[in-house]
CSV table of C-alpha atoms in Angstrom, one decimal:
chain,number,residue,atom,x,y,z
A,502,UNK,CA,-13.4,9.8,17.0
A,503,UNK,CA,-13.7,6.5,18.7
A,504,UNK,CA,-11.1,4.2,19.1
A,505,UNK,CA,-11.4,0.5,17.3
A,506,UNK,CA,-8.5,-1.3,16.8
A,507,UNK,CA,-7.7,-4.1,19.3
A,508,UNK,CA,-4.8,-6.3,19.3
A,509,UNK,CA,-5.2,-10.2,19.4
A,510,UNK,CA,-4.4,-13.1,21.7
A,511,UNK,CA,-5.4,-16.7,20.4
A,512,UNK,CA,-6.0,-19.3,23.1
A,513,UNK,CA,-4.8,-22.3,22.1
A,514,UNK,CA,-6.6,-25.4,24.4
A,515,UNK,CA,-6.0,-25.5,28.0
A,516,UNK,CA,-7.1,-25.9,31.4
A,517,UNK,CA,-7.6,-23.4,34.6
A,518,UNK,CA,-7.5,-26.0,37.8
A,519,UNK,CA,-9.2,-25.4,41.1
A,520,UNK,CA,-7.0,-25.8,44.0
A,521,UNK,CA,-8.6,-29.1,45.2
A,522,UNK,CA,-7.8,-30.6,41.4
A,523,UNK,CA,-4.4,-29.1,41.3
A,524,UNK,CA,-3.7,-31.3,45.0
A,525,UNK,CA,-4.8,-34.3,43.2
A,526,UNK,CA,-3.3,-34.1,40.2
A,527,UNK,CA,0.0,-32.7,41.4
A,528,UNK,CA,0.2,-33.5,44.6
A,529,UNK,CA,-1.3,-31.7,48.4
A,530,UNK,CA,-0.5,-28.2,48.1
A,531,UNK,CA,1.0,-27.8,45.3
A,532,UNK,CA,1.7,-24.8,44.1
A,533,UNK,CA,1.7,-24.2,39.8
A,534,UNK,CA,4.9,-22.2,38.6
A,535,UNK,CA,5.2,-19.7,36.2
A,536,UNK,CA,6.8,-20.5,32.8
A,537,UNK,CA,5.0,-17.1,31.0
A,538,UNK,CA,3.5,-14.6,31.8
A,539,UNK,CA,0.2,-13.1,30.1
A,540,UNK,CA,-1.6,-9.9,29.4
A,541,UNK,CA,-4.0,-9.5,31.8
A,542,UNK,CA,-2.6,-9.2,34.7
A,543,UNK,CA,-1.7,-11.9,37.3
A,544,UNK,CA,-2.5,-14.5,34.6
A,545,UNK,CA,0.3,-17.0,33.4
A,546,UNK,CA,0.8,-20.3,31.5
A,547,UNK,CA,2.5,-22.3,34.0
A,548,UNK,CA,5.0,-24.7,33.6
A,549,UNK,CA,2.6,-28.0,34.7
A,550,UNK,CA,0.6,-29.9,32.1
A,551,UNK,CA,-2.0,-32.2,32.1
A,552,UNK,CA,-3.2,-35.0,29.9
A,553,UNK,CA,-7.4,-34.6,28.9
A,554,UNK,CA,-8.7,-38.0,28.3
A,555,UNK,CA,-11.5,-39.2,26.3
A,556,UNK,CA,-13.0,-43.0,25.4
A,557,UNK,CA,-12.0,-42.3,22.4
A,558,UNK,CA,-9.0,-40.2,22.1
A,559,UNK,CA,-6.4,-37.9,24.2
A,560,UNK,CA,-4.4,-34.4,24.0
A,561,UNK,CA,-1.2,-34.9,25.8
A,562,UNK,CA,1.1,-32.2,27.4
A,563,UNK,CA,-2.3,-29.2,28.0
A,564,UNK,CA,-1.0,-26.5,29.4
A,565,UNK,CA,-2.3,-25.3,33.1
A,566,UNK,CA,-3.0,-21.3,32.9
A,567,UNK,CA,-2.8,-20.1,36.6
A,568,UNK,CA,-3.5,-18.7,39.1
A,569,UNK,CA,-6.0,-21.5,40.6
A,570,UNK,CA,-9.1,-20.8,39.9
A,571,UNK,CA,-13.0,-21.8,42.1
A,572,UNK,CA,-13.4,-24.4,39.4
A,573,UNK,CA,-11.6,-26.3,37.3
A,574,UNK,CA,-12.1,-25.3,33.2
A,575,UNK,CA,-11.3,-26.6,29.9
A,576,UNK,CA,-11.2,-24.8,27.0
A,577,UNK,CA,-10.6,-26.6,23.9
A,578,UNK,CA,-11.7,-25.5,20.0
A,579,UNK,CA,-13.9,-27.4,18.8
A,580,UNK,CA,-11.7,-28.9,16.2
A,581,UNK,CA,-10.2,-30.5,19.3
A,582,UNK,CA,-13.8,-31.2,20.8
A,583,UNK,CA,-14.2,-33.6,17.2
A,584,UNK,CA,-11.0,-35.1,17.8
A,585,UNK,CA,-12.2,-36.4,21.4
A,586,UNK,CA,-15.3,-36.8,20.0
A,587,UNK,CA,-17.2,-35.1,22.1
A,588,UNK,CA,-19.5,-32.4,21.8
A,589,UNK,CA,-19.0,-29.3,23.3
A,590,UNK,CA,-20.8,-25.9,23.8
A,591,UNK,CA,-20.0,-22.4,23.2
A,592,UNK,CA,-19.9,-20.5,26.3
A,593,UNK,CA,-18.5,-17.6,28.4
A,594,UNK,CA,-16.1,-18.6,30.6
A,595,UNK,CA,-16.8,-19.8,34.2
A,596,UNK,CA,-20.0,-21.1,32.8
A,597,UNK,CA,-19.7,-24.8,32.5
A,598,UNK,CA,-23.1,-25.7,33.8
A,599,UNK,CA,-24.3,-28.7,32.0
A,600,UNK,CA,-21.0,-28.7,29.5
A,601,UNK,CA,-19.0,-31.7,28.4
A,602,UNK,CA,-17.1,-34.3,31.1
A,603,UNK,CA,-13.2,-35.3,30.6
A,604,UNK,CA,-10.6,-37.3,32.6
A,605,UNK,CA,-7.3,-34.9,33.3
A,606,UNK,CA,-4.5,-37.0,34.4
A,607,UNK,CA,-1.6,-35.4,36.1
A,608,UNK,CA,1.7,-36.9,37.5
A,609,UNK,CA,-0.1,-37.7,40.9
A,610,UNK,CA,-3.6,-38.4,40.0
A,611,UNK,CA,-6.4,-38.1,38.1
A,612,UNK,CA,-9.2,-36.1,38.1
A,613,UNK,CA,-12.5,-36.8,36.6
A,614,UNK,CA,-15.2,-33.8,35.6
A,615,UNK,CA,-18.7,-34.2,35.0
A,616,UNK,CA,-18.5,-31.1,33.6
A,617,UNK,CA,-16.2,-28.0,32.8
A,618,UNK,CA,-15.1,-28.7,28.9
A,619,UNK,CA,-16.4,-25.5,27.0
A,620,UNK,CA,-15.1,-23.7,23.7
A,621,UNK,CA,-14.3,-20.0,24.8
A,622,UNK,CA,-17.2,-17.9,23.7
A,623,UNK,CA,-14.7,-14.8,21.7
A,624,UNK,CA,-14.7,-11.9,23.9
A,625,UNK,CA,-12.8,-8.7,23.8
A,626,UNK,CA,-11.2,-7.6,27.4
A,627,UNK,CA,-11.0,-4.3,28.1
A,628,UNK,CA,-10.3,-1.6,31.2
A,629,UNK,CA,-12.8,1.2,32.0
A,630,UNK,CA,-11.1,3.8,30.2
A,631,UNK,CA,-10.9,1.9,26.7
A,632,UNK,CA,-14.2,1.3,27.2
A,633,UNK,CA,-14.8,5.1,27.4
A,634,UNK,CA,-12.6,5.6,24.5
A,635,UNK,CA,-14.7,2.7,22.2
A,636,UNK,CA,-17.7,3.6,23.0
A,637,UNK,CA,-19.0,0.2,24.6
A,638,UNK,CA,-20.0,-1.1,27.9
A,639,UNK,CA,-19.6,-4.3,29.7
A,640,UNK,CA,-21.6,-7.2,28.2
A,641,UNK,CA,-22.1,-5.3,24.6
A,642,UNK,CA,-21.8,-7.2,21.6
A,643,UNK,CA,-20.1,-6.1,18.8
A,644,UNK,CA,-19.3,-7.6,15.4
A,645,UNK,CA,-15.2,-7.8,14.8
A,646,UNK,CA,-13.9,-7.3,11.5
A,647,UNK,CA,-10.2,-9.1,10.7
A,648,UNK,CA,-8.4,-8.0,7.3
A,649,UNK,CA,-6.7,-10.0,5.4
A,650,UNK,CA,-6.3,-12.8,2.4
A,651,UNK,CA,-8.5,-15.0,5.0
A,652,UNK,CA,-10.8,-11.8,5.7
A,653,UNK,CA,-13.8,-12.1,8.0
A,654,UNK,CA,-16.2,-10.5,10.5
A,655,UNK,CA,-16.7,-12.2,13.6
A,656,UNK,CA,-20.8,-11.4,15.1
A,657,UNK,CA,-21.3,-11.9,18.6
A,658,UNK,CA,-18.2,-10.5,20.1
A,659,UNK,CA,-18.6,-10.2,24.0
A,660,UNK,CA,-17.0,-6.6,25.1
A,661,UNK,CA,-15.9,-7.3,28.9
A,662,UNK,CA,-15.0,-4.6,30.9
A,663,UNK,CA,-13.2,-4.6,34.4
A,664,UNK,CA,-10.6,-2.1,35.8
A,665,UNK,CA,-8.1,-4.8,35.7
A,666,UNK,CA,-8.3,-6.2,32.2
A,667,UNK,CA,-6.2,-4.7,29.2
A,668,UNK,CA,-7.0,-4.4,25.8
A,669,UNK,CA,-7.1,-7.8,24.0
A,670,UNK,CA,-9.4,-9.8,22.0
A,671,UNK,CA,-9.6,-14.0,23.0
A,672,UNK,CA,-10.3,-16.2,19.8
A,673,UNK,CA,-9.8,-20.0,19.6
A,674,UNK,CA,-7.7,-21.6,17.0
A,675,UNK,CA,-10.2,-22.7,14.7
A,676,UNK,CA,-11.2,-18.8,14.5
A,677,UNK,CA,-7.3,-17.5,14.3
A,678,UNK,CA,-6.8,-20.0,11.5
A,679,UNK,CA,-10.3,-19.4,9.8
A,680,UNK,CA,-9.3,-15.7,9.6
A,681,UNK,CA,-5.3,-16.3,9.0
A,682,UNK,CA,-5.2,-14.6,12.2
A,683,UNK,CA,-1.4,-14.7,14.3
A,684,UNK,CA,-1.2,-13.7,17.8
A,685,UNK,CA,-1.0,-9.6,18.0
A,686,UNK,CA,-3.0,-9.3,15.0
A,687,UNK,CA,-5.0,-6.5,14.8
A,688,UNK,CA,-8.5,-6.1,14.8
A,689,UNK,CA,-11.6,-3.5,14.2
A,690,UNK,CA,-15.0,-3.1,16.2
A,691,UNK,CA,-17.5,-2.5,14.1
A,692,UNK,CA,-21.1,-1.4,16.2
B,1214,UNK,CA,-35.6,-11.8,-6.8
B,1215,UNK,CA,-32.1,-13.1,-7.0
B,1216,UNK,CA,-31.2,-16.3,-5.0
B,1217,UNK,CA,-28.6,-15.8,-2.2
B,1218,UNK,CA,-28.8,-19.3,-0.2
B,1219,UNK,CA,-26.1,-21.9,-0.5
B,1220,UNK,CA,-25.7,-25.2,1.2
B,1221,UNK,CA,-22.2,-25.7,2.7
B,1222,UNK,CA,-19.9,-28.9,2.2
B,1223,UNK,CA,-17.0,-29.1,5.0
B,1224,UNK,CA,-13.7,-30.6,3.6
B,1225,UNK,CA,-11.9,-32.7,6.1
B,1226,UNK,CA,-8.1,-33.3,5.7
B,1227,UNK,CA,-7.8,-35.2,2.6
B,1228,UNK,CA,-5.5,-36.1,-0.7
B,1229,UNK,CA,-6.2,-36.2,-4.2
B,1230,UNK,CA,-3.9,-38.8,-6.1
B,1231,UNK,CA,-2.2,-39.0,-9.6
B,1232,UNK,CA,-2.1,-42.3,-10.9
B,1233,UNK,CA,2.0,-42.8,-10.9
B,1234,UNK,CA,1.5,-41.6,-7.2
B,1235,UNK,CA,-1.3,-44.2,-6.8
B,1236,UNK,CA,0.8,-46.8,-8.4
B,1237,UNK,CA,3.6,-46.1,-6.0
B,1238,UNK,CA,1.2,-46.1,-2.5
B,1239,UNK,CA,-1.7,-48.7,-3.9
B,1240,UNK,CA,0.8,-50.5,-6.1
B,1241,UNK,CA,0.7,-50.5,-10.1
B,1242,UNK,CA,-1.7,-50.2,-11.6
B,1243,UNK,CA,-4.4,-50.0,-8.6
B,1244,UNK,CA,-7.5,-48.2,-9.1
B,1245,UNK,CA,-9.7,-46.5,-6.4
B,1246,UNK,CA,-12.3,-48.0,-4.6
B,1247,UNK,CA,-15.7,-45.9,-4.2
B,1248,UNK,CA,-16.6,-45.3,-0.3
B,1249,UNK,CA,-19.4,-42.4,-0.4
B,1250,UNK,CA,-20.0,-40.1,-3.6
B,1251,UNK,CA,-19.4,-36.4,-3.5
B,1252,UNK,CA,-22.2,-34.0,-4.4
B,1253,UNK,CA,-20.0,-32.4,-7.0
B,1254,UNK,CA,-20.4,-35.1,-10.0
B,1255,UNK,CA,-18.0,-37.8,-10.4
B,1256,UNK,CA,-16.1,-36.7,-7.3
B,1257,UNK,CA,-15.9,-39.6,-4.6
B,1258,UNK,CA,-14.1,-40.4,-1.2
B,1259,UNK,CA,-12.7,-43.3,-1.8
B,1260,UNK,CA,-12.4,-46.2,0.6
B,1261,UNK,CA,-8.3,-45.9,0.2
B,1262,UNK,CA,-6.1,-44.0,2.9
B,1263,UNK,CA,-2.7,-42.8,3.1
B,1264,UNK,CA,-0.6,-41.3,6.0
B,1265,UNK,CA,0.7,-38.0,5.7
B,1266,UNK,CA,4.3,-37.4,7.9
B,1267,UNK,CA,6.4,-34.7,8.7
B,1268,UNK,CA,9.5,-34.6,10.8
B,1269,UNK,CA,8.0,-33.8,13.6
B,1270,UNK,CA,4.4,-35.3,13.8
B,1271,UNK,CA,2.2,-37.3,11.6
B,1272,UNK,CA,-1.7,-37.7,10.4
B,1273,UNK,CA,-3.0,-41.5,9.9
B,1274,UNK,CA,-6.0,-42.9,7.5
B,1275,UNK,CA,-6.3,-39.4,5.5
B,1276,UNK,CA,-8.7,-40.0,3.0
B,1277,UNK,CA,-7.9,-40.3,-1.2
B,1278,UNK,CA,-10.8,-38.2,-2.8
B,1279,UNK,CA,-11.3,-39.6,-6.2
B,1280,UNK,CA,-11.0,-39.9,-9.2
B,1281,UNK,CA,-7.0,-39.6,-9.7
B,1282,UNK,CA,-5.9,-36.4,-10.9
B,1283,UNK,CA,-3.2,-35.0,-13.1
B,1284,UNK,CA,-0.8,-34.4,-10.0
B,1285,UNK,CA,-1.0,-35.1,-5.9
B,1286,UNK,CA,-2.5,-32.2,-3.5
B,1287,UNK,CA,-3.0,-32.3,-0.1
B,1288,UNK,CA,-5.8,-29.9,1.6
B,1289,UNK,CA,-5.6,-29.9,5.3
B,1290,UNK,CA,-6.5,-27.0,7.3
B,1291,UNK,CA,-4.2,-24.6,9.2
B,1292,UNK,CA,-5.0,-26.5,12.7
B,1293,UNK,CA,-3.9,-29.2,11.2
B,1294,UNK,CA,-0.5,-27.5,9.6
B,1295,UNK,CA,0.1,-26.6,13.1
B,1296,UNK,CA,0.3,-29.9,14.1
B,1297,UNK,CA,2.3,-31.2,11.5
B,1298,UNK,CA,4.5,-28.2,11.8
B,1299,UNK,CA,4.9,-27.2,8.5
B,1300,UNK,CA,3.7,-23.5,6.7
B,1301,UNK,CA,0.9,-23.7,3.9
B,1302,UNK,CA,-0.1,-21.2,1.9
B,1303,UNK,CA,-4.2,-20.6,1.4
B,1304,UNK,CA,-4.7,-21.5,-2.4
B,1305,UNK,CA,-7.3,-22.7,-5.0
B,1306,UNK,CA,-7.2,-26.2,-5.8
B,1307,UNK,CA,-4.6,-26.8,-8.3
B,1308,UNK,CA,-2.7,-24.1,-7.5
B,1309,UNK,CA,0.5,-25.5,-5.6
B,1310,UNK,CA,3.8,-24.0,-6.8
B,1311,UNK,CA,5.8,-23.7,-4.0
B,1312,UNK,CA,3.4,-24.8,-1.6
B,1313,UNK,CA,4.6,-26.9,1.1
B,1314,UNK,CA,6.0,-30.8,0.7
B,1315,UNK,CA,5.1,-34.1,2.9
B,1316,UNK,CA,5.9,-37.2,3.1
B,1317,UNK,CA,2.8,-39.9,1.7
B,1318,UNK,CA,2.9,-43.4,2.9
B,1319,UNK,CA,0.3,-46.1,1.6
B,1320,UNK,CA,0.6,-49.7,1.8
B,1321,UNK,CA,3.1,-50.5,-0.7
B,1322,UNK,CA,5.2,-47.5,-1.2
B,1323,UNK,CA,5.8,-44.1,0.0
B,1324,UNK,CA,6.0,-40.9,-2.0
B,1325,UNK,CA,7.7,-37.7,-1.8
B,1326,UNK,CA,6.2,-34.6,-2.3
B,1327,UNK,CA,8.1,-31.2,-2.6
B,1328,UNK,CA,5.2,-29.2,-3.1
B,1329,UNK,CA,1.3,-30.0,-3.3
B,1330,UNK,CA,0.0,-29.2,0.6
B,1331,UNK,CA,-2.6,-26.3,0.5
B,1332,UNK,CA,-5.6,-24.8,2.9
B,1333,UNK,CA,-8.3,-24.6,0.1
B,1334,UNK,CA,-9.4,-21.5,-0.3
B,1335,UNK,CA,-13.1,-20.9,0.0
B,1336,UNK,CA,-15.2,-21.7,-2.9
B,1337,UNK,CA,-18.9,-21.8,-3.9
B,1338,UNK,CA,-19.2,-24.4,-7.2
B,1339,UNK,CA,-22.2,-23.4,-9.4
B,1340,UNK,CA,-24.0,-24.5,-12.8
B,1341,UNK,CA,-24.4,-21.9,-15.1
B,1342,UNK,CA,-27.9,-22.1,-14.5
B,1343,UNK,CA,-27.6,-21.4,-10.7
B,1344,UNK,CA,-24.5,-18.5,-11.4
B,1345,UNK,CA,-27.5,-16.5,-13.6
B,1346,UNK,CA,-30.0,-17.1,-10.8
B,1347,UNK,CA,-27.3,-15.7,-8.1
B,1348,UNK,CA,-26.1,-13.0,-10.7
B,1349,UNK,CA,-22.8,-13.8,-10.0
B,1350,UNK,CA,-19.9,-14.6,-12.6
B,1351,UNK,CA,-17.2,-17.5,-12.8
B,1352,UNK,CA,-14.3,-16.3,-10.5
B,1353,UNK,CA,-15.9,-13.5,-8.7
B,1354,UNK,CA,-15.1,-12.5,-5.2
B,1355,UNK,CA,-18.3,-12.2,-3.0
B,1356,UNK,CA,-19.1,-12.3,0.8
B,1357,UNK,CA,-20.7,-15.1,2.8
B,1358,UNK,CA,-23.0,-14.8,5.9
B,1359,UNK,CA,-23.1,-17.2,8.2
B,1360,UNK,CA,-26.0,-16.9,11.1
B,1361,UNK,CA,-25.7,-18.8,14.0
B,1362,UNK,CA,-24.4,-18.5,17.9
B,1363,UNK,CA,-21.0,-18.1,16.0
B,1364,UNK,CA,-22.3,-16.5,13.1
B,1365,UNK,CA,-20.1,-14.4,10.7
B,1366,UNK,CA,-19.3,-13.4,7.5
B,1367,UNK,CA,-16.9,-14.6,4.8
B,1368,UNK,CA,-14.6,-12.5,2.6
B,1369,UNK,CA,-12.6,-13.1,-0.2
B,1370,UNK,CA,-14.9,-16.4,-1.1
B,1371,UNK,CA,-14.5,-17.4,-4.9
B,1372,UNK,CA,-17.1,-18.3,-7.0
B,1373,UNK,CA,-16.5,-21.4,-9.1
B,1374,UNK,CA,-19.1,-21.8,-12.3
B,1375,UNK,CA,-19.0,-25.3,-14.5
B,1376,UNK,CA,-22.0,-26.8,-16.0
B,1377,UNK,CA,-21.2,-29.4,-14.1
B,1378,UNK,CA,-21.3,-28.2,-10.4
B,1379,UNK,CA,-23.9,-28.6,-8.1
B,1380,UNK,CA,-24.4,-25.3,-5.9
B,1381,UNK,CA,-22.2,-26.1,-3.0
B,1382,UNK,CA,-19.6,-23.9,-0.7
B,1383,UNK,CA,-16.7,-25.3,0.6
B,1384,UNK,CA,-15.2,-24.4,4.0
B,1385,UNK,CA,-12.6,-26.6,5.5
B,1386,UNK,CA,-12.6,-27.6,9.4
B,1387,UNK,CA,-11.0,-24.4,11.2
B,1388,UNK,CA,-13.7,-22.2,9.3
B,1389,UNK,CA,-16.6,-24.8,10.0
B,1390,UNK,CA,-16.0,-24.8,13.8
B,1391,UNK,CA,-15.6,-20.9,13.9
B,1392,UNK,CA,-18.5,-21.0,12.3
B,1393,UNK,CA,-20.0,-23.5,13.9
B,1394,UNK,CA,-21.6,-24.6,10.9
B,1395,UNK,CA,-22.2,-28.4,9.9
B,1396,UNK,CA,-22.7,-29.8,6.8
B,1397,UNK,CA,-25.7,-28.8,4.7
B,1398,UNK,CA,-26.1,-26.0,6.7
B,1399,UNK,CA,-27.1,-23.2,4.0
B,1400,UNK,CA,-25.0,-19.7,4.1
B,1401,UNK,CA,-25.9,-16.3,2.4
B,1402,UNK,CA,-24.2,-14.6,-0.4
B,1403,UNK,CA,-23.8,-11.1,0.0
B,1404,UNK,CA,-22.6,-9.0,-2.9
């Protein structure tokens, strides 16, 4: 019998910062500081912030998730993107190509993008072995079915496998509070 | 062949007013002012805000949907609970016995509530004409497929027959964007 129940994390809006953006934001060499740390491994919400910054509009206070990354990435819902008002596309992460521009301030400086402001396609992380154990491979997708009062299945559900990655399914906040979803939640992969 | 195609409406944050309330925000006696009509008949955005305030944060220039009602509700979605920092229930409209309270602030008064903030459950209106066409019933439970890049499928949606409802569904901002619907886009029943 295959396995199918995955826990739930829900990322609320923030930003991963390349090194370059993180010196000019915070200051040459500065290294981001771990306030929590998350489930896959070696990834934490650090204690910095930024502010994004729109024409129209701000979010204050958006957390950095570290370690530095290549490129520097926001991930917002797209209740936040309407708030902005901006448009934003759906995508996998580290695939910005042609996404939205923002202004991040930070204590030191500023940083403008061109691009890099996505909504988090929802994915479901997963090691080598659970991917034995459900039956999927890397870059499958799978519908997601969430119980509940606010009951719903989710289509178009990345699977992502790598040896390093534990068992968790990302979904925005507009898709946690669409389903009545709350952090650990459980969920089911239907194929 | 039975019809299974549905346009959708997206509620935004909003208020509906009774008239002692209204008297108290607008001043006595006021009566609201017609912005945009609603599809559903008779029902209006009017061109009259409130703010909505809780201890700890606050919404400005939420829409009054008209005409007034028999008693005050507030519908905002869980994203924007979150914000607000208060815990609402997911109810039909109307229902709002012990639901949670806020404070309403219009240009001549301010008003109290203990109870009357909800998440709207999701709803489909129908005529009785369209109900026999769908071969559904007044309060029945169905499912609702969304297609799309974010495509999914709705449980637990209520269907709402009147001979005076136009064939609508009602989704609220959170389950738009996980959607990624917009409004008029048409969604599947599935029984």
């Amino acid at each position: 019998m295959l396995e199918t129940k995955v826990p739930v994390g829900i990322s609320a809006r923030h930003i991963h910062v390349s090194q370059a953006d993180l010196d000019t934001l915070y200051g040459e060499g500065y290294q981001l500081t771990v306030k929590k740390d998350l489930l896959q491994v070696g990834q934490f919400a650090a204690n910095e912030t930024v502010d994004l910054v729109t024409e129209k509009s701000s979010f204050k206070n958006v957390r950095i998730l570290g370690p530095v990354r290549k490129q520097t990435q926001v991930e917002i819902a797209l209740t936040d993107a309407l708030k902005l008002k901006i448009g934003i596309p759906v995508r996998e992460s580290g695939d910005t190509k042609g996404s939205a521009g923002i202004t991040v301030v930070g204590p030191k400086g500023t940083v403008t993008l061109e691009e890099g402001v996505i909504a988090a396609g929802r994915h479901i992380h997963m090691s080598i072995d659970d991917a034995q154990k459900f039956g999927v491979q890397d870059n499958e997708i799978v519908k997601v079915r969430c119980d509940g009062e606010r009951g719903l299945t989710f289509d178009n559900v990345l699977i992502r496998v790598h040896e390093n990655f534990r068992l968790e399914m990302h979904i925005d906040t507009d898709e946690a509070n669409a389903a009545m979803c709350k952090n650990g939640c459980t969920v089911e992969i239907i194929k």
